[in-house]
Amino acid sequence: MDATNVVLMGVIASSCASLGTAAGSLGVFAIRTLSRRMEDGLLSLAAGIMLAATFFSLLLPALDYATVEYGSEGFSAIAVALGVLAGAGTLFTIHQRAPHEHFITGREGASDTKLGRIWLFVIAITLHNFPEGLAVGVGFAGGEVANGVSLALGIGLQNIPEGLAVAVALLSVGYSPARCALVGVLSGMVEPVGGLVGAVAVASASMLMPVALAFAAGAMLFIISDEIIPETHQNGNQNLATFTLLIGFVVMMILDVVIG
């Protein structure tokens, strides 16, 4: 598959994955409230899917590509490890500098912003969704269509409960259902941008494939560990959150084996 097709498929797949966010966000018109327990369970389910996608669709292919490109297994492992740390470090730096607000942990990043609260929520959701789009884009590295498709499907599935949880959370802090749905739908549109960036990176040079895959994996792991797990484990629902994460992990693992 040539570079143009890799980029095109990365953008299309990440656009399809973003439809999960839209579908979940529109659910706010039917479901106006979610118990804290249900919200923690849904978000943990999404985290489990993300976690499995990180390992099976990003890190394992990254190690395989690195071995082919770099020859040495030891050097390949180091290159992938550095890519993971770079992805996590980049997300950490952006989170420290960009003003945003989480529903549970509150405001983070620059404190001198004059942005309205809803825009701080939007930035937080965008920071969460961009790495997902990036992951889908790089999932097509080397023309691996099956891997990219399974990754897009997994991200799309986890976007549904995530989109619903975000929209209902916005509703709970006083915004209208229409505005909540609109914010959710628009927040998902950043994923095709991430998909484009990721696809262009891996299509530009084969040497970048392992690092790009590892970078996306690191960014995803940062989101899971820094945001989702802490938010779902501080309301007394940690056992439920743990097992729904495991269910999500198993579901994505099966999808990856069947499709990828």
XYZ file of N, CA and C in Angstrom:
780
model
N 0.849 -1.198 0.000
C 0.000 0.000 0.000
C 0.881 1.244 0.000
N 0.600 2.184 -0.927
C 1.446 3.370 -0.986
C 1.072 4.365 0.104
N 1.912 5.407 0.234
C 1.754 6.366 1.335
C 0.409 7.083 1.285
N -0.045 7.414 0.067
C -1.313 8.135 -0.062
C -2.467 7.303 0.477
N -2.477 6.013 0.177
C -3.546 5.147 0.659
C -3.488 4.952 2.169
N -2.276 4.895 2.717
C -2.131 4.773 4.168
C -2.744 5.988 4.857
N -2.425 7.177 4.352
C -2.964 8.408 4.932
C -4.478 8.452 4.794
N -4.984 8.106 3.599
C -6.425 8.138 3.355
C -7.157 7.186 4.286
N -6.646 5.973 4.414
C -7.300 4.998 5.279
C -7.216 5.410 6.743
N -6.101 6.016 7.142
C -5.981 6.483 8.514
C -7.006 7.552 8.855
N -7.218 8.475 7.922
C -8.195 9.553 8.143
C -9.616 9.001 8.146
N -9.921 8.127 7.196
C -11.264 7.556 7.120
C -11.578 6.731 8.365
N -10.637 5.893 8.769
C -10.855 5.031 9.928
C -11.020 5.838 11.213
N -10.192 6.864 11.387
C -10.316 7.686 12.597
C -11.609 8.498 12.576
N -12.075 8.871 11.379
C -13.365 9.562 11.261
C -14.499 8.636 11.668
N -14.415 7.371 11.232
C -15.429 6.387 11.619
C -15.410 6.145 13.124
N -14.211 6.086 13.698
C -14.099 5.884 15.144
C -14.742 7.036 15.908
N -14.616 8.251 15.357
C -15.192 9.417 16.038
C -16.713 9.375 16.069
N -17.321 8.579 15.172
C -18.777 8.452 15.173
C -19.273 7.800 16.460
N -18.408 7.005 17.098
C -18.789 6.432 18.380
C -19.013 7.511 19.429
N -18.149 8.521 19.426
C -18.319 9.650 20.350
C -19.628 10.375 20.066
N -19.919 10.591 18.778
C -21.156 11.267 18.395
C -22.372 10.472 18.844
N -22.344 9.155 18.605
C -23.476 8.308 18.989
C -23.695 8.335 20.496
N -22.607 8.219 21.246
C -22.731 8.260 22.700
C -23.228 9.602 23.203
N -22.732 10.685 22.605
C -23.139 12.030 23.029
C -24.624 12.278 22.762
N -25.116 11.792 21.638
C -26.534 11.974 21.311
C -27.442 11.197 22.255
N -26.867 10.217 22.947
C -27.647 9.460 23.916
C -28.132 10.293 25.082
N -27.586 11.503 25.232
C -27.999 12.365 26.339
C -29.464 12.776 26.220
N -30.024 12.715 25.013
C -31.444 13.043 24.843
C -32.347 11.948 25.405
N -31.820 10.730 25.508
C -32.605 9.611 26.041
C -32.249 9.314 27.495
N -30.980 9.487 27.832
C -30.514 9.184 29.191
C -30.024 10.478 29.820
N -30.801 11.002 30.748
C -30.471 12.308 31.331
C -29.569 12.207 32.557
N -29.548 11.073 33.193
C -28.706 10.923 34.378
C -28.033 9.552 34.372
N -26.842 9.513 34.927
C -26.126 8.272 35.144
C -25.674 8.262 36.591
N -25.869 7.129 37.259
C -25.356 7.034 38.616
C -23.839 7.069 38.573
N -23.233 7.467 39.664
C -21.775 7.500 39.721
C -21.200 6.114 39.453
N -21.896 5.099 39.941
C -21.455 3.722 39.756
C -21.479 3.341 38.273
N -22.573 3.695 37.599
C -22.694 3.372 36.175
C -21.661 4.141 35.349
N -21.444 5.399 35.690
C -20.465 6.203 34.956
C -19.055 5.649 35.123
N -18.715 5.255 36.340
C -17.394 4.661 36.572
C -17.242 3.358 35.799
N -18.310 2.577 35.748
C -18.263 1.316 35.025
C -18.084 1.519 33.531
N -18.804 2.474 32.969
C -18.711 2.747 31.530
C -17.317 3.254 31.157
N -16.806 4.187 31.952
C -15.489 4.741 31.643
C -14.392 3.686 31.799
N -14.540 2.803 32.791
C -13.554 1.744 32.972
C -13.621 0.729 31.839
N -14.822 0.455 31.357
C -14.973 -0.426 30.194
C -14.215 0.157 29.000
N -14.375 1.459 28.794
C -13.663 2.142 27.710
C -12.153 2.069 27.930
N -11.721 2.219 29.190
C -10.291 2.161 29.493
C -9.719 0.783 29.192
N -10.481 -0.266 29.469
C -10.023 -1.619 29.178
C -9.825 -1.849 27.694
N -10.745 -1.324 26.886
C -10.614 -1.434 25.431
C -9.374 -0.683 24.968
N -9.173 0.520 25.500
C -7.997 1.306 25.147
C -6.712 0.584 25.525
N -6.717 -0.032 26.707
C -5.516 -0.704 27.197
C -5.139 -1.882 26.299
N -6.129 -2.689 25.923
C -5.856 -3.824 25.041
C -5.406 -3.337 23.667
N -6.045 -2.278 23.173
C -5.653 -1.728 21.872
C -4.202 -1.249 21.917
N -3.820 -0.687 23.041
C -2.445 -0.202 23.195
C -1.436 -1.339 23.052
N -1.733 -2.460 23.687
C -0.787 -3.577 23.648
C -0.829 -4.342 22.328
N -2.030 -4.769 21.942
C -2.139 -5.680 20.805
C -2.050 -4.983 19.446
N -2.499 -3.734 19.369
C -2.530 -3.055 18.072
C -1.450 -1.996 17.909
N -0.751 -1.668 18.992
C 0.284 -0.637 18.900
C 1.657 -1.157 19.336
N 1.766 -1.654 20.571
C 3.084 -2.036 21.077
C 3.639 -3.298 20.403
N 2.832 -4.320 20.240
C 3.337 -5.537 19.596
C 3.758 -5.275 18.144
N 2.931 -4.577 17.346
C 3.400 -4.231 15.988
C 4.639 -3.342 16.011
N 4.725 -2.448 16.988
C 5.896 -1.571 17.081
C 7.159 -2.391 17.284
N 7.097 -3.382 18.161
C 8.258 -4.232 18.401
C 8.615 -5.058 17.157
N 7.591 -5.540 16.460
C 7.835 -6.314 15.237
C 8.502 -5.453 14.168
N 7.951 -4.246 13.950
C 8.525 -3.341 12.948
C 9.937 -2.919 13.338
N 10.148 -2.687 14.626
C 11.465 -2.241 15.083
C 12.520 -3.317 14.833
N 12.134 -4.569 15.057
C 13.084 -5.658 14.826
C 13.475 -5.743 13.358
N 12.483 -5.538 12.487
C 12.753 -5.570 11.040
C 13.608 -4.375 10.619
N 13.258 -3.191 11.124
C 13.938 -1.964 10.695
C 15.333 -1.815 11.291
N 15.475 -2.186 12.567
C 16.714 -1.907 13.272
C 17.601 -3.138 13.462
N 17.051 -4.322 13.227
C 17.862 -5.533 13.321
C 17.996 -6.068 14.735
N 18.615 -5.353 15.608
C 18.871 -5.794 16.979
C 17.598 -5.769 17.822
N 17.275 -6.891 18.491
C 16.098 -6.929 19.351
C 16.266 -6.006 20.565
N 17.479 -5.955 21.101
C 17.723 -5.079 22.241
C 17.533 -3.618 21.885
N 18.108 -3.214 20.748
C 17.957 -1.828 20.308
C 16.504 -1.520 19.972
N 15.809 -2.514 19.394
C 14.398 -2.337 19.045
C 13.561 -2.076 20.287
N 13.819 -2.866 21.347
C 13.070 -2.699 22.589
C 13.328 -1.321 23.194
N 14.572 -0.869 23.131
C 14.914 0.452 23.672
C 14.232 1.555 22.872
N 14.229 1.415 21.533
C 13.592 2.420 20.679
C 12.098 2.524 20.968
N 11.453 1.359 21.126
C 10.016 1.354 21.425
C 9.760 1.936 22.812
N 10.607 1.580 23.771
C 10.450 2.113 25.134
C 10.574 3.631 25.139
N 11.537 4.149 24.397
C 11.705 5.605 24.315
C 10.498 6.258 23.646
N 9.933 5.585 22.642
C 8.732 6.110 21.993
C 7.565 6.194 22.956
N 7.400 5.153 23.788
C 6.327 5.148 24.793
C 6.505 6.308 25.768
N 7.715 6.472 26.269
C 7.980 7.546 27.225
C 7.802 8.917 26.586
N 8.174 9.029 25.305
C 8.002 10.306 24.605
C 6.524 10.639 24.448
N 5.713 9.641 24.116
C 4.277 9.875 23.976
C 3.642 10.290 25.281
N 3.974 9.572 26.356
C 3.429 9.916 27.676
C 3.938 11.277 28.132
N 5.236 11.533 27.919
C 5.815 12.816 28.328
C 5.210 13.993 27.589
N 4.926 13.807 26.295
C 4.306 14.878 25.516
C 2.922 15.200 26.038
N 2.126 14.150 26.304
C 0.783 14.375 26.846
C 0.846 15.034 28.214
N 1.807 14.613 29.042
C 1.966 15.205 30.372
C 2.279 16.694 30.260
N 3.193 17.037 29.365
C 3.586 18.442 29.190
C 2.408 19.282 28.724
N 1.648 18.754 27.766
C 0.478 19.486 27.267
C -0.547 19.665 28.377
N -0.760 18.615 29.175
C -1.723 18.713 30.271
C -1.289 19.740 31.316
N 0.014 19.863 31.512
C 0.507 20.828 32.485
C 0.335 22.262 32.012
N 0.374 22.470 30.705
C 0.366 23.826 30.156
C -1.002 24.274 29.650
N -1.786 23.338 29.125
C -3.081 23.713 28.548
C -4.144 23.767 29.648
N -4.848 24.885 29.780
C -5.905 24.958 30.796
C -7.057 24.030 30.426
N -7.506 23.204 31.363
C -8.621 22.305 31.113
C -9.229 21.902 32.448
N -10.404 21.299 32.397
C -11.092 20.937 33.635
C -11.714 19.561 33.493
N -11.495 18.735 34.544
C -12.100 17.420 34.606
C -13.329 17.489 35.509
N -14.264 16.561 35.286
C -15.517 16.600 36.030
C -15.320 16.256 37.503
N -14.340 15.405 37.808
C -14.134 14.988 39.187
C -12.955 15.715 39.809
N -11.797 15.645 39.156
C -10.577 16.181 39.759
C -10.454 17.690 39.626
N -11.315 18.302 38.807
C -11.329 19.754 38.717
C -10.356 20.322 37.704
N -9.966 21.588 37.915
C -9.177 22.331 36.938
C -7.704 21.957 37.013
N -7.091 21.874 35.825
C -5.666 21.574 35.731
C -5.049 22.479 34.676
N -3.723 22.469 34.613
C -3.020 23.277 33.619
C -2.905 24.719 34.071
N -2.708 25.622 33.115
C -2.549 27.049 33.419
C -3.752 27.573 34.188
N -3.498 28.306 35.253
C -4.579 28.757 36.137
C -5.043 30.180 35.854
N -4.333 30.881 34.952
C -4.670 32.285 34.724
C -5.576 32.479 33.510
N -6.252 31.418 33.075
C -7.098 31.510 31.896
C -8.414 32.213 32.201
N -8.960 32.881 31.184
C -10.257 33.525 31.312
C -11.324 32.771 30.526
N -10.978 31.572 30.061
C -11.929 30.771 29.307
C -13.084 30.337 30.204
N -14.287 30.228 29.605
C -15.436 29.747 30.331
C -15.290 28.282 30.683
N -16.076 27.838 31.658
C -15.924 26.476 32.152
C -16.176 25.438 31.069
N -17.156 25.663 30.215
C -17.464 24.671 29.190
C -16.303 24.502 28.217
N -15.573 25.601 27.943
C -14.423 25.508 27.048
C -13.279 24.747 27.706
N -13.179 24.840 29.021
C -12.170 24.057 29.734
C -12.499 22.566 29.654
N -13.798 22.244 29.712
C -14.205 20.856 29.520
C -13.887 20.389 28.104
N -14.155 21.255 27.135
C -13.907 20.918 25.728
C -12.420 20.621 25.511
N -11.560 21.455 26.079
C -10.111 21.238 25.930
C -9.713 19.905 26.553
N -10.275 19.584 27.720
C -9.959 18.317 28.384
C -10.370 17.135 27.518
N -11.573 17.212 26.930
C -12.058 16.122 26.070
C -11.192 16.011 24.824
N -10.787 17.150 24.276
C -9.934 17.150 23.087
C -8.588 16.518 23.375
N -8.002 16.846 24.531
C -6.727 16.253 24.925
C -6.851 14.743 25.077
N -8.046 14.293 25.416
C -8.298 12.865 25.564
C -8.480 12.189 24.201
N -9.189 12.830 23.286
C -9.550 12.206 22.008
C -8.431 12.225 20.974
N -7.585 13.246 21.002
C -6.539 13.346 19.983
C -5.624 12.114 19.955
N -5.138 11.633 21.109
C -4.281 10.444 21.071
C -4.985 9.218 20.492
N -6.309 9.132 20.683
C -7.054 8.007 20.124
C -7.032 8.059 18.600
N -7.251 9.245 18.037
C -7.167 9.399 16.593
C -5.768 9.122 16.086
N -4.773 9.604 16.829
C -3.372 9.360 16.467
C -3.097 7.860 16.412
N -3.620 7.129 17.398
C -3.407 5.684 17.449
C -4.010 4.987 16.240
N -5.213 5.392 15.857
C -5.857 4.784 14.686
C -5.046 5.078 13.431
N -4.570 6.303 13.300
C -3.785 6.681 12.120
C -2.526 5.859 11.978
N -1.800 5.678 13.076
C -0.551 4.914 12.995
C -0.820 3.416 12.938
N -2.049 3.013 13.253
C -2.397 1.600 13.191
C -2.298 1.021 11.796
N -2.306 1.886 10.785
C -2.194 1.429 9.400
C -0.742 1.418 8.927
N 0.194 1.518 9.860
C 1.615 1.511 9.506
C 1.953 0.286 8.678
N 2.691 0.490 7.615
C 3.109 -0.613 6.774
C 1.991 -1.216 5.955
N 0.863 -0.508 5.857
C -0.259 -1.029 5.087
C -1.016 -2.134 5.792
N -0.893 -2.214 7.122
C -1.585 -3.255 7.887
C -3.052 -2.873 8.063
N -3.860 -3.180 7.056
C -5.268 -2.776 7.054
C -6.038 -3.435 8.193
N -5.838 -4.738 8.381
C -6.576 -5.457 9.416
C -6.284 -4.882 10.798
N -5.016 -4.567 11.064
C -4.654 -3.987 12.357
C -5.299 -2.617 12.539
N -5.266 -1.795 11.490
C -5.874 -0.471 11.568
C -7.377 -0.539 11.761
N -8.024 -1.479 11.072
C -9.477 -1.623 11.179
C -9.882 -2.083 12.577
N -9.164 -3.080 13.124
C -9.504 -3.559 14.464
C -9.290 -2.466 15.502
N -8.246 -1.674 15.322
C -7.978 -0.567 16.239
C -9.069 0.492 16.142
N -9.474 0.829 14.912
C -10.543 1.819 14.723
C -11.853 1.329 15.325
N -12.134 0.024 15.137
C -13.370 -0.537 15.693
C -13.350 -0.485 17.215
N -12.216 -0.862 17.799
C -12.105 -0.832 19.253
C -12.246 0.577 19.812
N -11.565 1.538 19.194
C -11.656 2.928 19.647
C -13.076 3.447 19.468
N -13.706 3.090 18.344
C -15.085 3.515 18.109
C -16.031 2.967 19.163
N -15.849 1.700 19.539
C -16.703 1.092 20.560
C -16.529 1.764 21.911
N -15.276 2.017 22.287
C -15.059 2.637 23.599
C -15.486 4.099 23.609
N -15.594 4.710 22.434
C -16.059 6.094 22.364
C -17.538 6.230 22.709
N -18.317 5.154 22.524
C -19.762 5.243 22.776
C -20.057 5.485 24.256
N -19.618 4.604 25.162
C -19.876 4.900 26.582
C -19.156 6.151 27.062
N -17.997 6.408 26.491
C -17.243 7.598 26.869
C -17.993 8.871 26.476
N -18.517 8.884 25.244
C -19.268 10.050 24.772
C -20.515 10.288 25.600
N -21.217 9.199 25.953
C -22.420 9.326 26.781
C -22.070 9.868 28.156
N -21.020 9.333 28.764
C -20.621 9.771 30.106
C -20.251 11.243 30.117
N -19.547 11.683 29.080
C -19.143 13.090 29.002
C -20.365 13.992 28.845
N -21.286 13.615 27.949
C -22.471 14.442 27.699
C -23.350 14.540 28.948
N -23.533 13.408 29.637
C -24.356 13.419 30.849
C -23.670 14.222 31.953
N -22.342 14.136 32.017
C -21.613 14.924 33.015
C -21.776 16.422 32.748
N -21.716 16.816 31.493
C -21.959 18.221 31.151
C -23.374 18.635 31.533
N -24.319 17.733 31.312
C -25.709 18.018 31.676
C -25.839 18.243 33.179
N -25.086 17.476 33.956
C -25.183 17.557 35.410
C -24.642 18.866 35.972
N -23.803 19.566 35.183
C -23.265 20.838 35.671
C -24.005 22.034 35.066
N -25.177 21.766 34.472
C -26.062 22.859 34.117
C -26.230 23.213 32.657
N -25.617 22.455 31.741
C -25.751 22.775 30.325
C -26.942 22.032 29.720
N -27.528 22.613 28.669
C -28.706 22.023 28.038
C -28.330 20.740 27.304
N -29.305 19.813 27.128
C -29.007 18.571 26.392
C -28.446 18.830 24.996
N -29.007 19.832 24.301
C -28.535 20.124 22.944
C -27.077 20.568 22.960
N -26.736 21.400 23.924
C -25.366 21.886 24.000
C -24.408 20.767 24.409
N -24.865 19.907 25.304
C -24.038 18.776 25.727
C -23.755 17.851 24.549
N -24.798 17.558 23.775
C -24.635 16.684 22.616
C -23.708 17.319 21.592
N -23.868 18.620 21.363
C -23.041 19.318 20.383
C -21.571 19.298 20.789
N -21.309 19.556 22.059
C -19.924 19.536 22.540
C -19.335 18.146 22.360
N -20.111 17.121 22.692
C -19.631 15.757 22.548
C -19.323 15.402 21.107
N -20.240 15.753 20.210
C -20.047 15.461 18.783
C -18.820 16.182 18.244
N -18.709 17.476 18.556
C -17.577 18.261 18.052
C -16.255 17.790 18.645
N -16.263 17.342 19.900
C -15.019 16.877 20.517
C -14.480 15.655 19.802
N -15.378 14.848 19.243
C -14.936 13.666 18.521
C -14.270 13.995 17.199
N -14.519 15.191 16.676
C -13.974 15.558 15.369
C -12.472 15.789 15.397
N -11.892 15.846 16.597
C -10.441 15.993 16.681
C -9.745 14.672 16.349
N -10.476 13.565 16.430
C -9.860 12.272 16.153
C -9.376 12.134 14.707
N -10.155 12.573 13.694
C -9.605 12.518 12.327
C -8.341 13.357 12.163
N -8.227 14.453 12.922
C -7.009 15.262 12.866
C -5.836 14.438 13.404
N -6.067 13.775 14.531
C -5.037 12.901 15.078
C -4.712 11.766 14.122
N -5.748 11.222 13.469
C -5.540 10.162 12.497
C -4.680 10.609 11.332
N -4.912 11.837 10.876
C -4.120 12.393 9.775
C -2.659 12.540 10.189
N -2.431 13.089 11.376
C -1.063 13.278 11.861
C -0.344 11.936 11.971
N -1.020 10.951 12.553
C -0.403 9.642 12.729
C -0.125 8.945 11.410
N -1.090 9.000 10.493
C -0.921 8.333 9.205
C 0.198 8.975 8.393
N 0.272 10.303 8.414
C 1.342 10.994 7.687
C 2.706 10.619 8.265
N 2.776 10.511 9.592
C 4.052 10.173 10.243
C 4.564 8.810 9.798
N 3.667 7.808 9.787
C 4.129 6.461 9.442
C 4.290 6.278 7.943
N 3.592 7.115 7.151
C 3.707 6.999 5.703
C 4.943 7.717 5.181
N 5.510 8.610 5.993
C 6.638 9.419 5.538
C 7.933 8.617 5.452
N 8.152 7.745 6.440
C 9.395 6.975 6.451
C 9.194 5.719 7.276
N 9.618 4.583 6.737
C 9.443 3.319 7.440
C 10.200 3.306 8.765
N 11.286 4.058 8.847
C 12.062 4.103 10.082
C 11.258 4.681 11.244
N 10.246 5.501 10.918
C 9.446 6.142 11.950
C 8.326 5.255 12.479
N 8.017 4.171 11.761
C 6.862 3.353 12.137
C 6.914 2.857 13.579
N 7.997 2.212 14.013
C 8.014 1.707 15.396
C 7.868 2.815 16.426
N 8.561 3.927 16.202
C 8.513 5.031 17.160
C 7.125 5.673 17.178
N 6.511 5.823 15.999
C 5.176 6.425 15.923
C 4.149 5.552 16.635
N 4.209 4.244 16.417
C 3.302 3.325 17.102
C 3.513 3.388 18.615
N 4.771 3.400 19.046
C 5.074 3.453 20.476
C 4.656 4.788 21.082
N 4.841 5.869 20.340
C 4.437 7.199 20.809
C 2.930 7.228 21.069
N 2.144 6.700 20.117
C 0.691 6.658 20.294
C 0.322 5.789 21.488
N 1.039 4.678 21.671
C 0.777 3.802 22.812
C 1.056 4.527 24.125
N 2.157 5.264 24.185
C 2.490 6.006 25.393
C 1.452 7.063 25.719
N 0.966 7.747 24.687
C -0.065 8.765 24.894
C -1.344 8.134 25.437
N -1.716 6.965 24.889
C -2.920 6.274 25.352
C -2.747 5.797 26.798
N -1.582 5.245 27.109
C -1.335 4.768 28.467
C -1.386 5.908 29.475
N -0.892 7.073 29.070
C -0.948 8.235 29.959
C -2.399 8.598 30.269
N -3.247 8.622 29.250
C -4.660 8.956 29.451
C -5.316 7.958 30.404
N -5.046 6.677 30.191
C -5.651 5.634 31.026
C -5.216 5.778 32.482
N -3.906 5.925 32.686
C -3.369 5.947 34.047
C -3.568 7.272 34.760
N -3.431 8.378 34.030
C -3.487 9.693 34.664
C -4.909 10.194 34.854
N -5.831 9.790 33.973
C -7.177 10.339 34.025
C -8.244 9.313 34.391
N -8.359 8.264 33.570
C -9.527 7.396 33.716
C -9.485 6.583 35.008
N -8.384 5.901 35.256
C -8.326 5.060 36.454
C -8.479 5.877 37.743
N -7.761 7.000 37.910
C -7.984 7.777 39.143
C -9.428 8.252 39.296
N -10.063 8.683 38.193
C -11.428 9.198 38.297
C -12.427 8.105 38.645
N -12.160 6.878 38.211
C -13.124 5.794 38.453
C -12.849 5.028 39.738
N -11.761 5.348 40.422
C -11.406 4.621 41.636
C -11.526 5.467 42.898
N -12.136 6.629 42.808
C -12.195 7.459 44.011
C -13.612 7.663 44.530
N -14.547 6.843 44.045
C -15.939 6.997 44.485
C -16.486 5.736 45.147
N -15.582 4.828 45.557
C -16.017 3.592 46.187
C -16.405 2.507 45.204
N -16.159 2.745 43.901
C -16.542 1.767 42.881
C -15.324 1.090 42.255
N -14.237 1.016 43.011
C -13.001 0.502 42.427
C -13.091 -0.960 42.000
N -13.861 -1.782 42.725
C -14.000 -3.183 42.325
C -14.753 -3.301 41.002
N -15.855 -2.574 40.893
C -16.603 -2.553 39.635
C -15.727 -2.032 38.508
N -14.990 -0.954 38.770
C -14.133 -0.358 37.748
C -13.061 -1.335 37.293
N -12.511 -2.085 38.227
C -11.465 -3.047 37.883
C -11.997 -4.136 36.959
N -13.156 -4.689 37.300
C -13.680 -5.799 36.503
C -14.273 -5.339 35.169
N -14.842 -4.142 35.109
C -15.316 -3.656 33.805
C -14.129 -3.313 32.909
N -13.026 -2.855 33.498
C -11.808 -2.639 32.706
C -11.326 -3.972 32.128
N -11.353 -5.020 32.932
C -10.937 -6.334 32.463
C -11.850 -6.832 31.347
N -13.153 -6.592 31.474
C -14.095 -6.996 30.428
C -13.781 -6.265 29.125
N -13.540 -4.959 29.226
C -13.183 -4.187 28.035
C -11.899 -4.693 27.406
N -10.927 -5.033 28.247
C -9.647 -5.551 27.758
C -9.856 -6.844 26.978
N -10.659 -7.755 27.540
C -10.906 -9.054 26.901
C -11.657 -8.872 25.589
N -12.652 -7.997 25.582
C -13.424 -7.749 24.353
C -12.513 -7.258 23.240
N -11.643 -6.297 23.546
C -10.734 -5.762 22.528
C -9.714 -6.804 22.110
N -9.260 -7.629 23.035
C -8.307 -8.690 22.703
C -8.929 -9.660 21.700
N -10.178 -10.027 21.932
C -10.860 -10.932 21.008
C -11.056 -10.277 19.647
N -11.462 -9.006 19.650
C -11.635 -8.285 18.385
C -10.335 -8.249 17.602
N -9.245 -8.010 18.307
C -7.957 -7.907 17.622
C -7.545 -9.247 17.008
N -7.825 -10.332 17.741
C -7.484 -11.664 17.216
C -8.371 -12.014 16.024
N -9.664 -11.739 16.139
C -10.614 -12.114 15.092
C -10.406 -11.287 13.824
N -10.224 -9.961 14.015
C -10.122 -9.068 12.861
C -8.682 -8.882 12.427
N -7.781 -8.691 13.407
C -6.408 -8.371 13.067
C -5.562 -9.580 12.728
